[in-house]
Coordinates of C-alpha atoms and ligand atoms in Angstrom, one line a residue:
M1 CA 134.5 169.4 103.1
R2 CA 133.8 170.0 99.3
Q3 CA 130.3 170.9 98.2
P4 CA 128.9 167.5 97.3
I5 CA 126.2 168.8 95.0
L6 CA 127.1 169.6 91.4
G7 CA 123.8 171.2 90.5
Y8 CA 120.3 170.4 89.0
K9 CA 119.3 168.7 85.9
C10 CA 115.8 169.2 84.3
T11 CA 114.1 165.8 84.0
L12 CA 112.3 167.1 80.9
C13 CA 114.8 169.1 78.7
G14 CA 118.0 167.9 80.3
A15 CA 119.3 171.5 80.9
E16 CA 121.7 171.7 83.9
F17 CA 121.8 174.6 86.5
P18 CA 124.1 175.5 89.3
Y19 CA 123.0 174.7 92.8
Q20 CA 120.9 177.6 94.2
E21 CA 117.4 178.2 95.6
M22 CA 115.0 177.1 92.7
L23 CA 112.1 174.8 92.4
T24 CA 111.5 174.0 88.7
C25 CA 113.2 174.4 85.4
P26 CA 112.9 178.0 84.0
H27 CA 112.6 176.7 80.4
C28 CA 110.0 174.0 81.0
G29 CA 108.0 175.7 83.7
E30 CA 106.3 173.7 86.4
K31 CA 106.5 170.4 84.4
G32 CA 110.3 170.8 84.4
I33 CA 110.9 168.8 87.7
L34 CA 114.6 169.1 88.7
D35 CA 116.9 166.2 89.7
I36 CA 119.7 167.0 92.2
L37 CA 123.2 165.9 90.9
Y38 CA 125.7 164.7 93.4
D39 CA 129.5 164.6 93.3
Y40 CA 129.7 160.9 94.3
R41 CA 133.5 160.9 94.3
A42 CA 133.6 163.8 96.7
I43 CA 131.0 162.2 98.9
S44 CA 132.7 158.8 99.0
S45 CA 135.8 160.4 100.5
Y46 CA 134.0 161.0 103.8
F47 CA 130.7 158.9 103.6
T48 CA 131.5 155.1 103.6
K49 CA 130.0 151.9 104.9
E50 CA 132.5 152.2 107.8
T51 CA 131.5 155.8 108.7
L52 CA 127.8 154.8 108.6
E53 CA 128.4 151.7 110.8
A54 CA 130.2 153.9 113.4
N55 CA 127.3 156.5 113.3
K56 CA 125.2 156.1 116.5
D57 CA 122.3 158.1 115.0
K58 CA 120.0 155.4 113.6
S59 CA 117.4 157.9 112.2
M60 CA 117.3 158.9 108.5
W61 CA 119.6 161.8 109.4
R62 CA 122.5 159.4 109.3
F63 CA 122.1 159.8 105.6
S64 CA 122.3 163.6 105.7
P65 CA 125.6 163.6 103.7
L66 CA 123.4 162.3 100.8
M67 CA 120.9 165.2 101.2
P68 CA 120.9 168.6 99.8
L69 CA 121.4 170.2 103.2
K70 CA 124.3 172.0 104.9
P71 CA 125.9 169.9 107.7
R72 CA 124.2 170.7 111.0
D73 CA 123.0 169.0 114.2
F74 CA 119.9 167.2 113.4
S75 CA 119.2 165.9 116.9
P76 CA 116.6 168.6 117.5
F77 CA 114.4 167.4 114.6
L78 CA 111.7 164.6 114.8
H79 CA 113.3 161.2 114.9
V80 CA 112.4 160.1 111.4
G81 CA 113.1 156.7 109.7
A82 CA 115.0 153.7 111.2
S83 CA 111.8 151.8 110.5
P84 CA 112.0 148.0 110.9
L85 CA 112.5 145.8 107.9
Y86 CA 110.7 142.6 109.0
R87 CA 111.6 139.3 107.3
S88 CA 108.2 137.8 106.7
N89 CA 107.3 134.9 108.9
R90 CA 104.1 133.8 107.2
L91 CA 102.9 135.9 104.2
G92 CA 106.0 135.0 102.1
K93 CA 105.4 131.3 102.6
E94 CA 101.7 131.7 101.8
L95 CA 102.6 133.4 98.5
G96 CA 105.4 130.8 97.7
L97 CA 108.1 133.5 97.8
K98 CA 111.6 132.6 98.8
E99 CA 112.1 135.9 100.7
L100 CA 109.7 138.6 101.6
Y101 CA 110.6 141.7 103.6
I102 CA 108.2 144.3 105.0
K103 CA 109.4 147.8 105.6
D104 CA 107.0 149.2 108.0
D105 CA 107.1 152.9 107.6
G106 CA 103.9 153.4 109.5
I107 CA 106.1 153.7 112.6
N108 CA 107.4 157.1 111.7
P109 CA 106.7 160.1 114.1
T110 CA 103.5 161.1 112.2
A111 CA 102.9 157.5 111.0
S112 CA 103.8 157.6 107.4
L113 CA 106.7 157.5 105.1
K114 CA 106.0 161.2 104.3
D115 CA 108.0 162.2 107.4
R116 CA 111.2 161.4 105.4
A117 CA 110.3 164.2 102.9
S118 CA 108.8 166.6 105.5
G119 CA 111.9 166.4 107.7
V120 CA 114.1 167.4 104.9
A121 CA 111.7 170.1 103.8
V122 CA 111.6 171.6 107.3
A123 CA 115.5 171.5 107.5
K124 CA 115.7 173.2 104.0
A125 CA 113.2 175.9 104.9
I126 CA 115.1 176.7 108.1
E127 CA 118.4 176.7 106.2
L128 CA 116.9 179.2 103.7
G129 CA 115.5 181.4 106.5
Y130 CA 111.6 180.8 106.0
D131 CA 109.3 181.0 109.0
T132 CA 106.2 179.4 107.3
I133 CA 105.9 176.3 105.2
A134 CA 102.9 175.3 103.2
C135 CA 101.7 172.3 101.3
S136 CA 98.6 170.8 99.7
S137 CA 98.1 167.1 100.4
T138 CA 95.6 164.2 100.5
G139 CA 96.5 163.9 104.2
N140 CA 99.8 162.3 105.2
A141 CA 102.1 165.0 103.5
A142 CA 100.1 167.6 105.4
S143 CA 100.2 165.9 108.8
S144 CA 103.9 165.1 108.5
C145 CA 104.7 168.6 107.4
A146 CA 102.7 170.0 110.3
G147 CA 104.4 167.6 112.9
N148 CA 108.0 168.1 111.7
A149 CA 107.5 171.8 111.5
A150 CA 105.8 172.1 114.9
R151 CA 108.9 170.4 116.5
M152 CA 111.1 173.0 114.9
G153 CA 108.9 176.0 115.5
L154 CA 107.8 176.8 111.9
K155 CA 104.3 177.9 111.1
T156 CA 102.3 175.7 108.6
V157 CA 99.5 176.5 106.2
I158 CA 98.0 173.2 105.0
F159 CA 95.4 172.7 102.2
V160 CA 93.5 169.5 102.2
P161 CA 90.7 168.2 100.1
E162 CA 87.4 167.8 101.8
R163 CA 87.6 164.0 101.7
A164 CA 90.7 163.7 104.0
P165 CA 90.1 161.1 106.7
E166 CA 89.5 162.4 110.2
G167 CA 92.6 160.8 111.7
K168 CA 94.8 162.8 109.5
L169 CA 92.8 166.1 110.1
A170 CA 93.1 165.4 113.8
Q171 CA 96.9 165.2 113.5
L172 CA 97.0 168.6 111.6
L173 CA 94.9 170.4 114.2
I174 CA 96.9 168.9 117.1
F175 CA 100.1 170.0 115.5
G176 CA 98.8 173.6 115.4
A177 CA 98.6 173.9 111.7
H178 CA 96.4 176.5 109.9
V179 CA 94.2 174.1 108.0
V180 CA 92.2 175.0 104.9
S181 CA 89.8 172.4 104.0
V182 CA 89.2 173.0 100.2
K183 CA 85.8 172.3 98.7
G184 CA 87.1 170.3 95.8
D185 CA 89.4 167.4 94.7
Y186 CA 93.2 167.2 95.2
R187 CA 93.7 168.9 91.9
A188 CA 91.7 171.9 93.1
T189 CA 93.5 171.8 96.4
F190 CA 96.9 171.8 94.8
E191 CA 96.0 174.8 92.5
L192 CA 94.8 176.9 95.4
S193 CA 97.9 176.1 97.5
R194 CA 100.1 177.1 94.5
A195 CA 98.3 180.5 94.1
A196 CA 98.7 181.2 97.8
I197 CA 102.3 180.1 98.0
D198 CA 103.0 182.3 95.0
K199 CA 101.3 185.3 96.5
Y200 CA 102.6 185.0 100.2
G201 CA 106.1 183.6 99.6
W202 CA 106.0 180.6 102.0
Y203 CA 108.3 177.6 101.6
N204 CA 106.7 175.2 99.2
R205 CA 106.6 171.6 100.4
N206 CA 104.5 170.4 97.5
A207 CA 106.0 167.0 96.9
G208 CA 105.4 166.8 93.2
I209 CA 107.5 169.8 92.2
N210 CA 110.0 170.5 95.0
P211 CA 113.2 168.5 94.2
V212 CA 114.2 168.2 97.8
M213 CA 111.3 165.9 98.6
V214 CA 112.7 162.9 96.7
E215 CA 116.0 163.3 98.5
G216 CA 114.2 162.6 101.8
K217 CA 112.1 159.9 100.5
K218 CA 115.0 158.0 99.0
T219 CA 116.2 157.2 102.6
V220 CA 113.7 154.5 102.7
A221 CA 115.8 152.7 100.0
L222 CA 119.0 153.6 101.7
E223 CA 117.7 151.9 104.9
I224 CA 116.4 148.8 103.1
A225 CA 119.8 148.3 101.4
E226 CA 121.7 148.8 104.7
Q227 CA 119.3 146.5 106.6
L228 CA 120.0 143.8 104.1
N229 CA 123.7 144.3 104.5
W230 CA 124.0 145.9 101.0
S231 CA 122.7 142.9 99.2
V232 CA 119.5 144.2 97.5
P233 CA 116.3 142.2 96.9
D234 CA 115.2 141.4 93.3
W235 CA 112.1 143.5 93.7
V236 CA 111.0 146.5 95.8
A237 CA 107.2 147.2 95.7
V238 CA 105.7 150.6 96.5
S239 CA 102.3 152.2 96.2
V240 CA 102.2 155.3 93.8
G241 CA 100.2 158.5 94.0
D242 CA 102.0 161.6 93.0
G243 CA 105.1 159.6 92.1
C244 CA 107.6 161.2 94.5
T245 CA 108.0 158.2 96.7
I246 CA 108.8 155.8 93.8
G247 CA 111.1 158.3 92.4
G248 CA 112.8 158.5 95.8
V249 CA 113.1 154.7 96.0
Y250 CA 114.9 154.7 92.6
K251 CA 117.2 157.7 93.6
G252 CA 118.2 156.0 96.8
F253 CA 119.3 152.8 95.1
Y254 CA 120.9 154.9 92.3
D255 CA 123.0 156.8 94.8
L256 CA 124.1 153.6 96.4
K257 CA 125.1 152.1 93.1
E258 CA 127.1 155.2 92.1
L259 CA 128.8 155.1 95.6
G260 CA 129.7 151.5 95.0
F261 CA 127.7 150.3 98.0
I262 CA 125.5 148.0 96.0
D263 CA 126.1 146.3 92.6
R264 CA 122.6 146.7 91.1
I265 CA 119.3 148.5 91.4
P266 CA 116.3 146.2 92.3
R267 CA 113.4 146.0 90.0
I268 CA 110.7 148.5 91.2
L269 CA 107.1 147.6 91.2
G270 CA 104.8 150.6 91.2
V271 CA 101.3 149.8 92.4
Q272 CA 98.1 151.9 92.0
S273 CA 94.4 151.3 92.6
T274 CA 92.3 150.5 89.6
G275 CA 90.1 153.4 90.7
C276 CA 93.0 155.8 90.0
M277 CA 95.8 154.6 87.8
P278 CA 97.2 157.3 85.7
F279 CA 100.7 155.7 85.7
V280 CA 99.5 152.2 84.9
D281 CA 97.7 153.7 82.0
A282 CA 100.5 155.9 80.9
A283 CA 102.9 153.0 80.9
K284 CA 100.6 151.1 78.6
R285 CA 100.5 154.1 76.3
G286 CA 104.3 154.3 76.2
G287 CA 104.5 157.0 78.8
A288 CA 101.9 159.7 77.8
M289 CA 100.1 160.8 80.9
E290 CA 96.5 161.7 81.0
P291 CA 94.3 162.9 83.9
A292 CA 92.6 159.9 85.7
E293 CA 89.5 159.5 87.9
E294 CA 90.2 159.7 91.7
N295 CA 87.9 156.9 92.7
T296 CA 89.6 154.8 95.3
L297 CA 89.3 154.4 99.1
A298 CA 93.1 154.6 99.2
D299 CA 93.0 158.3 99.7
S300 CA 96.8 158.9 99.9
I301 CA 97.2 157.6 96.3
A302 CA 94.1 159.1 94.8
V303 CA 96.1 161.5 92.6
G304 CA 94.5 161.9 89.2
V305 CA 97.1 164.3 87.9
P306 CA 100.5 163.3 89.3
R307 CA 102.9 166.1 89.6
N308 CA 106.0 164.0 89.4
P309 CA 105.4 161.8 86.4
V310 CA 108.9 161.8 84.8
K311 CA 110.7 160.5 87.9
A312 CA 108.1 157.8 88.6
L313 CA 108.0 156.5 85.1
R314 CA 111.8 156.6 84.9
A315 CA 112.1 154.6 88.2
V316 CA 110.2 151.7 86.7
L317 CA 111.7 151.9 83.2
S318 CA 115.4 152.3 84.3
S319 CA 115.0 149.5 86.9
R320 CA 113.2 147.1 84.5
G321 CA 110.4 147.0 86.9
A322 CA 106.7 146.9 86.3
W323 CA 103.4 148.8 86.9
L324 CA 100.3 147.1 88.4
A325 CA 96.9 148.2 89.4
V326 CA 94.8 146.4 92.1
S327 CA 91.2 146.8 93.0
D328 CA 89.9 148.4 96.2
E329 CA 88.7 144.9 97.3
A330 CA 92.2 143.6 96.9
I331 CA 93.5 146.6 98.9
L332 CA 91.1 145.8 101.8
D333 CA 92.1 142.2 101.5
A334 CA 95.7 143.2 101.8
M335 CA 95.0 145.2 104.9
R336 CA 93.6 142.0 106.6
V337 CA 96.2 139.8 105.3
L338 CA 99.2 141.9 106.4
G339 CA 97.7 142.4 109.9
R340 CA 96.7 138.7 110.3
T341 CA 100.0 137.2 109.0
E342 CA 102.6 139.8 110.1
G343 CA 101.1 142.1 112.7
V344 CA 101.6 145.1 110.5
F345 CA 98.6 147.5 110.3
G346 CA 98.7 149.6 107.2
E347 CA 96.2 152.2 105.9
P348 CA 94.7 151.4 102.4
A349 CA 97.4 153.2 100.4
G350 CA 100.0 151.8 102.8
V351 CA 99.1 148.2 101.8
T352 CA 98.5 148.8 98.2
A353 CA 102.0 147.6 97.4
T354 CA 101.3 144.4 99.4
A355 CA 98.2 143.9 97.4
G356 CA 100.4 144.3 94.2
V357 CA 102.9 141.7 95.5
I358 CA 100.1 139.3 96.3
E359 CA 98.8 139.7 92.7
A360 CA 102.3 139.6 91.1
A361 CA 103.2 136.4 93.1
H362 CA 99.9 134.8 91.8
S363 CA 100.3 135.9 88.2
G364 CA 104.0 134.8 88.1
L365 CA 105.4 138.3 87.5
I366 CA 107.3 137.8 90.7
K367 CA 108.8 134.3 90.7
G368 CA 109.0 132.1 93.8
N369 CA 112.8 132.2 93.8
E370 CA 112.9 136.0 93.9
A371 CA 113.4 138.1 97.0
V372 CA 111.0 141.0 97.5
A373 CA 110.8 143.9 99.8
V374 CA 107.5 145.7 100.1
I375 CA 107.1 149.1 101.7
S376 CA 104.1 149.7 104.0
T377 CA 103.9 153.4 103.7
G378 CA 101.4 154.5 106.4
S379 CA 99.7 153.3 109.5
G380 CA 96.2 151.9 109.6
L381 CA 95.3 154.0 112.6
K382 CA 95.1 157.0 110.4
D383 CA 92.0 155.6 108.7
V384 CA 90.0 153.5 111.1
K385 CA 86.9 153.8 109.0
N386 CA 88.4 151.8 106.2
A387 CA 90.1 149.4 108.5
L388 CA 86.7 148.5 110.0
R389 CA 85.3 148.1 106.5
A390 CA 88.1 145.6 105.8
A391 CA 88.0 143.8 109.1
G392 CA 84.3 143.8 110.1
R393 CA 82.9 144.1 113.6
P394 CA 83.6 142.3 116.9
T395 CA 81.3 139.6 118.2
P396 CA 78.7 140.9 120.7
C397 CA 78.3 138.8 123.9
E398 CA 76.3 139.0 127.2
P399 CA 78.7 139.0 130.2
D400 CA 78.5 135.2 131.0
L401 CA 80.4 132.0 129.9
K402 CA 77.3 130.3 128.4
A403 CA 76.7 133.2 126.1
L404 CA 80.4 133.3 125.1
E405 CA 80.2 129.7 124.1
K406 CA 77.0 130.3 122.1
S407 CA 78.4 133.4 120.4
G408 CA 80.5 131.4 118.0
I409 CA 83.7 133.3 118.7
L410 CA 85.3 130.2 120.1
D411 CA 84.8 128.1 116.9
G412 CA 88.1 127.4 115.4
I413 CA 90.1 128.4 118.6
L414 CA 89.4 125.4 120.9
Ligands
PLP1 C1 101.9 159.7 99.7 C2 101.7 158.2 100.0 C3 102.0 157.3 99.0 C4 102.5 157.6 97.6 O1 103.5 158.5 97.5 P1 103.5 159.5 96.3 O2 104.8 160.2 96.4 O3 102.4 160.4 96.3 O4 103.5 158.6 95.1 C5 101.7 156.0 99.3 N1 101.3 155.6 100.5 C6 101.0 156.5 101.5 C7 100.5 156.0 102.8 C8 101.2 157.9 101.3 O5 101.0 158.8 102.2
ZN2 ZN1 113.7 171.9 81.4

């Protein structure tokens, strides 16, 4: 089998490098995020629609020939991916959309899309001989890193900002991670993790800068295309924090187009909260990023200084997509709507893309005759406090039938 990877290309200066262990561009420093370049011709000699169809492994590891990993047995790893792509029964109709699909990535082993990146990170760390993996995270990257590493016997050091929701902290501690709760925002958390990683030489899972992360997250796009039998929707909507996920969505469709599996890349809708929207603002300014406030209840996308701006901006630009910001009220509303109409329970950041699709359908940015896939990136059970804020409280009732009738809960049912 030929080496399917040609090398790296810096997303900032365009310099190319041979494939080796490196994180960022030596010329550009930390802002020089690298892109992994594949030899698609070599890959297509052994990775085809037919080989995929014959593969009994339904997890994201079925796409390992498109990952920067040596061939190996992935069955000991957590079973990441293979999340359902539901064709909307009700929400699409309510919005007047011809076709709406919901990719529920909250069903992943640690209940978010981040498992796709963490699985690859853990595999890479093992391949390179590390015994400890570290990251800073607003929550999900951390818990997925800890879970995927625990399964494979790696130690984890995790830096989280103080405001991380308890569900995510509980996951970390259960997975046996060494958890550092940093008294500061995500930016301060990231800086401390960087200093510690530099000093102690752990494997760095920081999604913004490690080029391997996008290669895991892209499997969500690979799955969407395969689940739609290689006929892609007009739009794919995703919520955006650091920018790694949206970069991955683009890379997945890009790979498939280069391999000839699909004939076009869908338009990508990047959605942020109005309380933290550095990408939406940058797009308005023609691409210049500036630090933004981190003032949203959607903690997983409260990233004021995104570490992966180039790939994220390029995803929207190259796909002729769009950027959109929605209010926290619209996010809470989308939590209720997605739960009520489709039975999918997403955390606030998880449903931010759905809030974006609702707004885009109303404004006419997305037309009624277009097909849309929206990714729900994380489970609502991670953040019960905000779920209850969105959904309210149950109706109290004395234990007898008269009281039940008086309670009002039967209005609208009978
Ligand atoms: C991390 C995350 C996102 C955004 O991904 P980025 O790579 O940070 O842009 C969206 N939703 C959830 C639930 C997440 O955990
Ligand atoms: Zn560079």
